[in-house]
Amino acid sequence: MRPGELLLSAVATVSWAFLAMAGVAALGLHLVGADGAGALGPMTAAAVVLAVGGSVTPAGDVEAFGLKGAQAHSAVDIAPLGVGLVGALLLGRLFVRSLRGAGAVIGRAELAARAGAVVLLFLLVLAGLTWAGNDTVTIDAATLGLTGRPERPGGLLEKLPRELGDIADIGSGLLPDRIERLIDAKAAVGFTVEAGRSLLGGAVWVVAVLLIALLVARRAPVPRGLEAAHRTVRPAASALYGVLVLAVGAGLAAAVYAAIGDDHPR
C-alpha cells in the first residue's frame, strides 16, 4: 500500500479514538464538578493518560487529607474504565475496518506496517498528553459539604468521663480543632503525569487492543498460514466480545435509567 494511505488511515484511527476518550473524560469530570476546582483541559489529559495505562503523581498540600511521606508522592494508578473502553472499541474497530481493503488475505509486512503506524502515532499523541496533563487543583473543603462547626469544649464531648483515658481528649479540643481546620482548609494539590511509565503503559495498552481487535473481527483479513485460527478461534472470541459489550451496554442503560429518577442525576 502507499505510504500516504497508510499514514492517513493511522491518523484517522488514532485521532477518533483520542477524541472520543477526551470527550468522555471531560464529560465525566464536568458531571462530578471537578472543573470547578481546576482547569478542565489538563485534568482531561491526565484522565485519558490514566485510561490507557499511564500514571499520575500528586504533589502539594496532600497532607491536609492525611497523606504523608511516601504516600503523598506515590503514583496514582487508577484506570477510568469507561474512558478506556470507549477508546479501545473505537480504536479497534477503525483499525480492523482499515484492513478490509486488502482483501481476504493480507501480507504480514502490510499488517505489521499498518499496526506499527497506529502504535507510533498513538504514542506520539500520548506523549503530548503527558506534557499537557500537569496542573494544580484547589480543593475547598466548604464545597465538600463540611460546613458545620464541631462542638466546642464545655459541651457534650467535654463531659466525657476521665476514666475513658485518651478517648476523653476528644472533648478537650483535639477532635473539634482538627475538624475545624479541615473545614477551613483550602488545599492546593498538584498532579504530574509520569512520562516514562505512561508511555510504557500506553504501548502495552494499544498493542493489546490491536491484537484483541484482530482476534474478534471475523471479517478482517489474516496473513497466510493463519486460516485455521480464523475458522476456529475467531468465532468463539467474537461471541465472547459480543456478550461483554452487551453487558456493558446493559449497565449503561441501567445507569441512565437510575439517573433519570434520581434527585441528583449527575
Short mmCIF file of N, CA, C and O in Angstrom, two decimals, residues 133-251:
data_model
loop_
_atom_site.label_atom_id
_atom_site.label_comp_id
_atom_site.label_asym_id
_atom_site.label_seq_id
_atom_site.Cartn_x
_atom_site.Cartn_y
_atom_site.Cartn_z
N GLY A 133 -0.93 17.14 30.70
CA GLY A 133 -1.65 16.71 31.90
C GLY A 133 -0.95 17.05 33.19
O GLY A 133 -0.73 16.16 34.03
N ASN A 134 -0.59 18.30 33.38
CA ASN A 134 0.06 18.76 34.61
C ASN A 134 -0.60 20.05 35.06
O ASN A 134 -0.66 21.02 34.29
N ASP A 135 -1.09 20.07 36.29
CA ASP A 135 -1.79 21.27 36.75
C ASP A 135 -1.94 21.19 38.26
O ASP A 135 -1.48 20.24 38.91
N THR A 136 -2.60 22.19 38.83
CA THR A 136 -2.88 22.25 40.26
C THR A 136 -4.38 22.37 40.47
O THR A 136 -5.05 23.18 39.81
N VAL A 137 -4.91 21.57 41.37
CA VAL A 137 -6.32 21.60 41.71
C VAL A 137 -6.47 22.16 43.11
O VAL A 137 -5.82 21.69 44.05
N THR A 138 -7.31 23.16 43.28
CA THR A 138 -7.58 23.75 44.59
C THR A 138 -8.86 23.15 45.14
O THR A 138 -9.94 23.32 44.56
N ILE A 139 -8.74 22.43 46.25
CA ILE A 139 -9.89 21.76 46.86
C ILE A 139 -10.33 22.54 48.08
O ILE A 139 -9.60 22.66 49.06
N ASP A 140 -11.52 23.11 48.00
CA ASP A 140 -12.09 23.89 49.09
C ASP A 140 -13.00 22.97 49.88
O ASP A 140 -13.99 22.45 49.36
N ALA A 141 -12.68 22.75 51.17
CA ALA A 141 -13.47 21.83 51.99
C ALA A 141 -14.91 22.27 52.11
O ALA A 141 -15.81 21.46 52.32
N ALA A 142 -15.16 23.58 51.98
CA ALA A 142 -16.53 24.06 52.10
C ALA A 142 -17.42 23.52 50.99
O ALA A 142 -18.62 23.35 51.16
N THR A 143 -16.81 23.21 49.82
CA THR A 143 -17.60 22.68 48.72
C THR A 143 -17.89 21.20 48.88
O THR A 143 -18.65 20.64 48.10
N LEU A 144 -17.28 20.56 49.87
CA LEU A 144 -17.49 19.13 50.09
C LEU A 144 -18.59 18.86 51.09
O LEU A 144 -18.82 17.73 51.49
N GLY A 145 -19.28 19.91 51.53
CA GLY A 145 -20.36 19.74 52.49
C GLY A 145 -19.94 19.83 53.93
O GLY A 145 -20.74 19.63 54.83
N LEU A 146 -18.66 20.13 54.19
CA LEU A 146 -18.18 20.27 55.56
C LEU A 146 -18.36 21.71 56.02
O LEU A 146 -17.44 22.49 56.14
N THR A 147 -19.61 22.10 56.26
CA THR A 147 -19.91 23.49 56.54
C THR A 147 -20.22 23.76 57.99
O THR A 147 -20.29 24.91 58.41
N GLY A 148 -20.41 22.74 58.77
CA GLY A 148 -20.76 22.95 60.17
C GLY A 148 -19.54 23.19 61.01
O GLY A 148 -18.41 23.22 60.55
N ARG A 149 -19.73 23.42 62.29
CA ARG A 149 -18.65 23.60 63.24
C ARG A 149 -18.78 22.56 64.33
O ARG A 149 -19.88 22.31 64.83
N PRO A 150 -17.69 21.92 64.72
CA PRO A 150 -17.75 20.91 65.77
C PRO A 150 -18.07 21.54 67.10
O PRO A 150 -17.90 22.73 67.31
N GLU A 151 -18.51 20.69 68.00
CA GLU A 151 -18.89 21.15 69.33
C GLU A 151 -17.65 21.62 70.08
O GLU A 151 -16.62 20.97 70.09
N ARG A 152 -17.74 22.79 70.68
CA ARG A 152 -16.63 23.36 71.39
C ARG A 152 -16.52 22.80 72.80
O ARG A 152 -17.48 22.25 73.34
N PRO A 153 -15.38 22.96 73.47
CA PRO A 153 -15.24 22.49 74.85
C PRO A 153 -16.30 23.09 75.74
O PRO A 153 -16.67 24.26 75.62
N GLY A 154 -16.77 22.28 76.66
CA GLY A 154 -17.84 22.69 77.55
C GLY A 154 -19.15 22.05 77.17
O GLY A 154 -20.11 22.09 77.93
N GLY A 155 -19.20 21.46 75.98
CA GLY A 155 -20.41 20.82 75.52
C GLY A 155 -20.44 19.36 75.93
O GLY A 155 -19.82 18.94 76.92
N LEU A 156 -21.14 18.56 75.12
CA LEU A 156 -21.32 17.15 75.46
C LEU A 156 -19.99 16.42 75.46
O LEU A 156 -19.73 15.60 76.35
N LEU A 157 -19.11 16.70 74.46
CA LEU A 157 -17.84 15.99 74.41
C LEU A 157 -16.96 16.31 75.61
O LEU A 157 -16.15 15.50 76.03
N GLU A 158 -17.12 17.51 76.21
CA GLU A 158 -16.31 17.89 77.36
C GLU A 158 -16.68 17.09 78.59
O GLU A 158 -15.89 16.96 79.54
N LYS A 159 -17.92 16.53 78.61
CA LYS A 159 -18.42 15.84 79.79
C LYS A 159 -18.07 14.36 79.79
O LYS A 159 -18.57 13.61 80.65
N LEU A 160 -17.24 13.90 78.86
CA LEU A 160 -16.84 12.51 78.86
C LEU A 160 -16.05 12.19 80.13
O LEU A 160 -15.21 12.99 80.55
N PRO A 161 -16.31 11.07 80.75
CA PRO A 161 -15.60 10.72 81.99
C PRO A 161 -14.12 10.52 81.73
O PRO A 161 -13.71 9.97 80.71
N ARG A 162 -13.27 10.97 82.64
CA ARG A 162 -11.83 10.87 82.50
C ARG A 162 -11.36 9.43 82.53
O ARG A 162 -10.26 9.11 82.09
N GLU A 163 -12.22 8.51 83.07
CA GLU A 163 -11.82 7.11 83.12
C GLU A 163 -11.67 6.51 81.72
O GLU A 163 -11.10 5.43 81.56
N LEU A 164 -12.18 7.20 80.71
CA LEU A 164 -12.07 6.67 79.36
C LEU A 164 -10.67 6.85 78.79
O LEU A 164 -10.38 6.39 77.69
N GLY A 165 -9.80 7.52 79.51
CA GLY A 165 -8.41 7.66 79.07
C GLY A 165 -8.28 8.62 77.90
O GLY A 165 -8.82 9.73 77.93
N ASP A 166 -7.56 8.15 76.86
CA ASP A 166 -7.26 9.03 75.73
C ASP A 166 -8.52 9.45 74.97
O ASP A 166 -8.54 10.49 74.32
N ILE A 167 -9.56 8.63 75.06
CA ILE A 167 -10.79 8.98 74.36
C ILE A 167 -11.35 10.29 74.90
O ILE A 167 -11.95 11.09 74.17
N ALA A 168 -11.14 10.55 76.18
CA ALA A 168 -11.66 11.77 76.77
C ALA A 168 -10.98 13.00 76.21
O ALA A 168 -11.51 14.12 76.33
N ASP A 169 -9.81 12.84 75.57
CA ASP A 169 -9.14 14.00 74.98
C ASP A 169 -9.94 14.59 73.83
O ASP A 169 -9.69 15.73 73.41
N ILE A 170 -10.89 13.80 73.32
CA ILE A 170 -11.74 14.33 72.25
C ILE A 170 -12.44 15.60 72.72
O ILE A 170 -12.57 16.57 72.00
N GLY A 171 -12.86 15.58 73.98
CA GLY A 171 -13.61 16.71 74.50
C GLY A 171 -12.75 17.90 74.84
O GLY A 171 -13.27 18.99 75.09
N SER A 172 -11.43 17.75 74.87
CA SER A 172 -10.56 18.86 75.25
C SER A 172 -10.09 19.66 74.05
O SER A 172 -9.16 20.44 74.15
N GLY A 173 -10.71 19.43 72.91
CA GLY A 173 -10.40 20.24 71.74
C GLY A 173 -9.62 19.53 70.66
O GLY A 173 -9.41 20.09 69.59
N LEU A 174 -9.16 18.28 70.93
CA LEU A 174 -8.34 17.59 69.94
C LEU A 174 -9.11 17.36 68.65
O LEU A 174 -8.71 17.82 67.57
N LEU A 175 -10.23 16.64 68.76
CA LEU A 175 -11.02 16.35 67.56
C LEU A 175 -11.71 17.60 67.01
O LEU A 175 -11.66 17.85 65.81
N PRO A 176 -12.36 18.41 67.84
CA PRO A 176 -13.01 19.60 67.28
C PRO A 176 -12.05 20.53 66.55
O PRO A 176 -12.37 21.06 65.49
N ASP A 177 -10.85 20.72 67.11
CA ASP A 177 -9.89 21.61 66.45
C ASP A 177 -9.48 21.07 65.09
O ASP A 177 -9.33 21.82 64.12
N ARG A 178 -9.26 19.75 65.01
CA ARG A 178 -8.83 19.16 63.74
C ARG A 178 -9.94 19.22 62.70
O ARG A 178 -9.69 19.48 61.53
N ILE A 179 -11.17 18.97 63.14
CA ILE A 179 -12.29 19.06 62.21
C ILE A 179 -12.44 20.48 61.70
O ILE A 179 -12.69 20.72 60.52
N GLU A 180 -12.28 21.46 62.61
CA GLU A 180 -12.43 22.85 62.19
C GLU A 180 -11.34 23.24 61.21
O GLU A 180 -11.58 23.98 60.25
N ARG A 181 -10.11 22.75 61.43
CA ARG A 181 -9.04 23.06 60.49
C ARG A 181 -9.32 22.45 59.12
O ARG A 181 -9.00 23.02 58.08
N LEU A 182 -9.93 21.25 59.11
CA LEU A 182 -10.27 20.62 57.84
C LEU A 182 -11.37 21.40 57.13
O LEU A 182 -11.34 21.57 55.91
N ILE A 183 -12.34 21.91 57.90
CA ILE A 183 -13.42 22.68 57.30
C ILE A 183 -12.88 23.95 56.66
O ILE A 183 -13.31 24.37 55.59
N ASP A 184 -11.91 24.58 57.32
CA ASP A 184 -11.35 25.82 56.82
C ASP A 184 -10.26 25.61 55.77
O ASP A 184 -9.74 26.58 55.22
N ALA A 185 -9.91 24.35 55.52
CA ALA A 185 -8.79 24.06 54.62
C ALA A 185 -9.15 24.39 53.17
O ALA A 185 -10.28 24.21 52.73
N LYS A 186 -8.18 24.87 52.47
CA LYS A 186 -8.29 25.10 51.04
C LYS A 186 -6.98 24.65 50.44
O LYS A 186 -6.05 25.42 50.25
N ALA A 187 -6.90 23.33 50.17
CA ALA A 187 -5.63 22.72 49.79
C ALA A 187 -5.42 22.80 48.29
O ALA A 187 -6.34 22.62 47.50
N ALA A 188 -4.18 23.07 47.91
CA ALA A 188 -3.79 23.08 46.51
C ALA A 188 -3.01 21.80 46.22
O ALA A 188 -1.91 21.61 46.74
N VAL A 189 -3.59 20.92 45.43
CA VAL A 189 -2.98 19.63 45.12
C VAL A 189 -2.60 19.62 43.64
O VAL A 189 -3.45 19.78 42.77
N GLY A 190 -1.32 19.45 43.38
CA GLY A 190 -0.87 19.37 42.00
C GLY A 190 -0.82 17.94 41.52
O GLY A 190 -0.80 17.00 42.32
N PHE A 191 -0.83 17.76 40.21
CA PHE A 191 -0.69 16.41 39.65
C PHE A 191 0.20 16.49 38.42
O PHE A 191 0.13 17.44 37.64
N THR A 192 1.06 15.50 38.30
CA THR A 192 2.02 15.45 37.20
C THR A 192 1.99 14.06 36.57
O THR A 192 2.08 13.05 37.28
N VAL A 193 1.87 14.01 35.27
CA VAL A 193 1.86 12.73 34.55
C VAL A 193 3.30 12.24 34.42
O VAL A 193 4.19 12.98 34.00
N GLU A 194 3.53 10.99 34.80
CA GLU A 194 4.85 10.38 34.67
C GLU A 194 5.03 9.90 33.23
O GLU A 194 4.39 8.93 32.80
N ALA A 195 5.89 10.57 32.49
CA ALA A 195 6.02 10.31 31.06
C ALA A 195 6.50 8.90 30.75
O ALA A 195 5.92 8.20 29.91
N GLY A 196 7.56 8.47 31.43
CA GLY A 196 8.12 7.15 31.12
C GLY A 196 7.14 6.02 31.36
O GLY A 196 6.90 5.19 30.48
N ARG A 197 6.58 5.97 32.56
CA ARG A 197 5.64 4.90 32.89
C ARG A 197 4.39 4.99 32.04
O ARG A 197 3.80 3.96 31.66
N SER A 198 3.95 6.21 31.73
CA SER A 198 2.73 6.37 30.94
C SER A 198 2.93 5.90 29.50
O SER A 198 2.05 5.26 28.92
N LEU A 199 4.08 6.21 28.92
CA LEU A 199 4.34 5.76 27.55
C LEU A 199 4.49 4.24 27.48
O LEU A 199 4.02 3.61 26.53
N LEU A 200 5.13 3.66 28.50
CA LEU A 200 5.25 2.20 28.53
C LEU A 200 3.88 1.55 28.69
O LEU A 200 3.54 0.59 27.99
N GLY A 201 3.08 2.07 29.62
CA GLY A 201 1.74 1.52 29.80
C GLY A 201 0.88 1.72 28.57
O GLY A 201 0.10 0.84 28.19
N GLY A 202 1.02 2.89 27.91
CA GLY A 202 0.25 3.13 26.70
C GLY A 202 0.65 2.20 25.56
O GLY A 202 -0.21 1.76 24.78
N ALA A 203 1.94 1.89 25.46
CA ALA A 203 2.39 0.97 24.42
C ALA A 203 1.79 -0.42 24.62
O ALA A 203 1.32 -1.05 23.66
N VAL A 204 1.80 -0.89 25.86
CA VAL A 204 1.20 -2.20 26.15
C VAL A 204 -0.29 -2.17 25.85
O VAL A 204 -0.85 -3.12 25.28
N TRP A 205 -0.94 -1.08 26.23
CA TRP A 205 -2.40 -0.96 26.04
C TRP A 205 -2.78 -0.99 24.57
O TRP A 205 -3.67 -1.74 24.16
N VAL A 206 -2.11 -0.19 23.73
CA VAL A 206 -2.51 -0.10 22.33
C VAL A 206 -2.18 -1.40 21.60
O VAL A 206 -2.97 -1.85 20.74
N VAL A 207 -1.08 -2.05 21.91
CA VAL A 207 -0.77 -3.33 21.27
C VAL A 207 -1.81 -4.38 21.66
O VAL A 207 -2.26 -5.16 20.80
N ALA A 208 -2.20 -4.40 22.93
CA ALA A 208 -3.21 -5.36 23.37
C ALA A 208 -4.54 -5.11 22.67
O ALA A 208 -5.23 -6.06 22.26
N VAL A 209 -4.91 -3.85 22.53
CA VAL A 209 -6.18 -3.52 21.86
C VAL A 209 -6.16 -3.97 20.40
O VAL A 209 -7.14 -4.57 19.90
N LEU A 210 -5.07 -3.75 19.70
CA LEU A 210 -5.00 -4.15 18.30
C LEU A 210 -5.03 -5.67 18.15
O LEU A 210 -5.67 -6.20 17.23
N LEU A 211 -4.34 -6.37 19.05
CA LEU A 211 -4.36 -7.84 18.98
C LEU A 211 -5.76 -8.39 19.25
O LEU A 211 -6.23 -9.31 18.55
N ILE A 212 -6.43 -7.83 20.25
CA ILE A 212 -7.80 -8.29 20.56
C ILE A 212 -8.74 -7.97 19.40
O ILE A 212 -9.62 -8.77 19.04
N ALA A 213 -8.57 -6.78 18.80
CA ALA A 213 -9.42 -6.41 17.67
C ALA A 213 -9.24 -7.38 16.51
O ALA A 213 -10.22 -7.79 15.86
N LEU A 214 -8.01 -7.76 16.22
CA LEU A 214 -7.77 -8.75 15.15
C LEU A 214 -8.35 -10.11 15.50
O LEU A 214 -8.81 -10.84 14.63
N LEU A 215 -8.35 -10.43 16.77
CA LEU A 215 -8.82 -11.74 17.21
C LEU A 215 -10.34 -11.86 17.10
O LEU A 215 -10.86 -12.93 16.77
N VAL A 216 -11.07 -10.77 17.39
CA VAL A 216 -12.53 -10.86 17.45
C VAL A 216 -13.20 -10.43 16.15
O VAL A 216 -14.41 -10.65 15.99
N ALA A 217 -12.46 -9.83 15.22
CA ALA A 217 -13.05 -9.36 13.96
C ALA A 217 -13.12 -10.50 12.97
O ALA A 217 -12.10 -10.90 12.39
N ARG A 218 -14.30 -11.03 12.74
CA ARG A 218 -14.45 -12.22 11.91
C ARG A 218 -14.28 -11.92 10.42
O ARG A 218 -13.98 -12.81 9.63
N ARG A 219 -14.48 -10.66 10.02
CA ARG A 219 -14.38 -10.32 8.60
C ARG A 219 -13.06 -9.65 8.24
O ARG A 219 -12.85 -9.27 7.09
N ALA A 220 -12.17 -9.52 9.21
CA ALA A 220 -10.88 -8.90 8.93
C ALA A 220 -9.95 -9.92 8.26
O ALA A 220 -9.96 -11.10 8.60
N PRO A 221 -9.14 -9.49 7.30
CA PRO A 221 -8.22 -10.43 6.64
C PRO A 221 -7.11 -10.88 7.58
O PRO A 221 -6.76 -10.19 8.54
N VAL A 222 -6.58 -12.06 7.32
CA VAL A 222 -5.49 -12.61 8.13
C VAL A 222 -4.33 -12.97 7.20
O VAL A 222 -4.53 -13.23 6.01
N PRO A 223 -3.11 -12.97 7.72
CA PRO A 223 -1.97 -13.40 6.89
C PRO A 223 -2.08 -14.88 6.52
O PRO A 223 -2.78 -15.66 7.17
N ARG A 224 -1.37 -15.26 5.48
CA ARG A 224 -1.37 -16.67 5.06
C ARG A 224 -0.78 -17.54 6.16
O ARG A 224 0.19 -17.18 6.81
N GLY A 225 -1.39 -18.70 6.33
CA GLY A 225 -0.97 -19.62 7.38
C GLY A 225 -1.80 -19.55 8.64
O GLY A 225 -1.68 -20.40 9.51
N LEU A 226 -2.66 -18.52 8.75
CA LEU A 226 -3.50 -18.38 9.94
C LEU A 226 -4.98 -18.62 9.62
O LEU A 226 -5.84 -18.24 10.41
N GLU A 227 -5.24 -19.25 8.48
CA GLU A 227 -6.64 -19.51 8.12
C GLU A 227 -7.32 -20.43 9.12
O GLU A 227 -8.52 -20.30 9.39
N ALA A 228 -6.57 -21.38 9.70
CA ALA A 228 -7.17 -22.30 10.68
C ALA A 228 -7.64 -21.54 11.92
O ALA A 228 -8.72 -21.81 12.46
N ALA A 229 -6.82 -20.60 12.39
CA ALA A 229 -7.22 -19.78 13.54
C ALA A 229 -8.44 -18.94 13.21
O ALA A 229 -9.30 -18.71 14.07
N HIS A 230 -8.53 -18.49 11.97
CA HIS A 230 -9.69 -17.70 11.56
C HIS A 230 -10.98 -18.52 11.66
O HIS A 230 -12.03 -18.00 12.04
N ARG A 231 -10.89 -19.82 11.36
CA ARG A 231 -12.08 -20.67 11.39
C ARG A 231 -12.41 -21.18 12.78
O ARG A 231 -13.59 -21.44 13.08
N THR A 232 -11.43 -21.33 13.65
CA THR A 232 -11.68 -21.97 14.94
C THR A 232 -11.70 -21.00 16.12
O THR A 232 -12.58 -21.08 16.99
N VAL A 233 -10.74 -20.07 16.16
CA VAL A 233 -10.62 -19.18 17.32
C VAL A 233 -11.53 -17.98 17.22
O VAL A 233 -12.17 -17.57 18.19
N ARG A 234 -11.61 -17.39 16.04
CA ARG A 234 -12.35 -16.14 15.89
C ARG A 234 -13.83 -16.24 16.24
O ARG A 234 -14.37 -15.33 16.87
N PRO A 235 -14.55 -17.29 15.86
CA PRO A 235 -15.98 -17.34 16.24
C PRO A 235 -16.20 -17.29 17.74
O PRO A 235 -17.07 -16.56 18.22
N ALA A 236 -15.41 -18.05 18.50
CA ALA A 236 -15.58 -18.04 19.96
C ALA A 236 -15.19 -16.69 20.55
O ALA A 236 -15.87 -16.15 21.42
N ALA A 237 -14.07 -16.12 20.07
CA ALA A 237 -13.64 -14.83 20.59
C ALA A 237 -14.64 -13.74 20.25
O ALA A 237 -14.93 -12.86 21.07
N SER A 238 -15.20 -13.79 19.04
CA SER A 238 -16.19 -12.79 18.64
C SER A 238 -17.46 -12.89 19.48
O SER A 238 -18.05 -11.87 19.86
N ALA A 239 -17.88 -14.13 19.79
CA ALA A 239 -19.07 -14.31 20.61
C ALA A 239 -18.85 -13.77 22.02
O ALA A 239 -19.73 -13.11 22.60
N LEU A 240 -17.69 -14.05 22.60
CA LEU A 240 -17.37 -13.54 23.93
C LEU A 240 -17.32 -12.01 23.93
O LEU A 240 -17.83 -11.35 24.85
N TYR A 241 -16.74 -11.45 22.89
CA TYR A 241 -16.68 -9.99 22.76
C TYR A 241 -18.10 -9.40 22.71
O TYR A 241 -18.39 -8.39 23.37
N GLY A 242 -18.98 -10.04 21.94
CA GLY A 242 -20.35 -9.55 21.85
C GLY A 242 -21.07 -9.58 23.19
O GLY A 242 -21.80 -8.65 23.54
N VAL A 243 -20.87 -10.64 23.96
CA VAL A 243 -21.51 -10.76 25.27
C VAL A 243 -21.01 -9.66 26.21
O VAL A 243 -21.79 -9.03 26.94
N LEU A 244 -19.70 -9.41 26.22
CA LEU A 244 -19.13 -8.40 27.11
C LEU A 244 -19.63 -7.00 26.74
O LEU A 244 -19.97 -6.20 27.62
N VAL A 245 -19.66 -6.70 25.46
CA VAL A 245 -20.15 -5.38 25.04
C VAL A 245 -21.63 -5.23 25.38
O VAL A 245 -22.07 -4.15 25.81
N LEU A 246 -22.39 -6.29 25.22
CA LEU A 246 -23.81 -6.25 25.57
C LEU A 246 -23.99 -6.01 27.08
O LEU A 246 -24.88 -5.26 27.50
N ALA A 247 -23.14 -6.63 27.89
CA ALA A 247 -23.22 -6.43 29.34
C ALA A 247 -22.91 -4.99 29.71
O ALA A 247 -23.57 -4.39 30.57
N VAL A 248 -21.90 -4.41 29.05
CA VAL A 248 -21.58 -3.01 29.32
C VAL A 248 -22.73 -2.10 28.89
O VAL A 248 -23.09 -1.15 29.59
N GLY A 249 -23.32 -2.41 27.73
CA GLY A 249 -24.46 -1.62 27.27
C GLY A 249 -25.64 -1.70 28.23
O GLY A 249 -26.31 -0.69 28.49
N ALA A 250 -25.88 -2.89 28.78
CA ALA A 250 -26.97 -3.04 29.74
C ALA A 250 -26.69 -2.24 31.01
O ALA A 250 -27.59 -1.61 31.58
N GLY A 251 -25.43 -2.27 31.45
CA GLY A 251 -25.07 -1.48 32.63
C GLY A 251 -25.24 0.01 32.39
O GLY A 251 -25.71 0.75 33.27
#
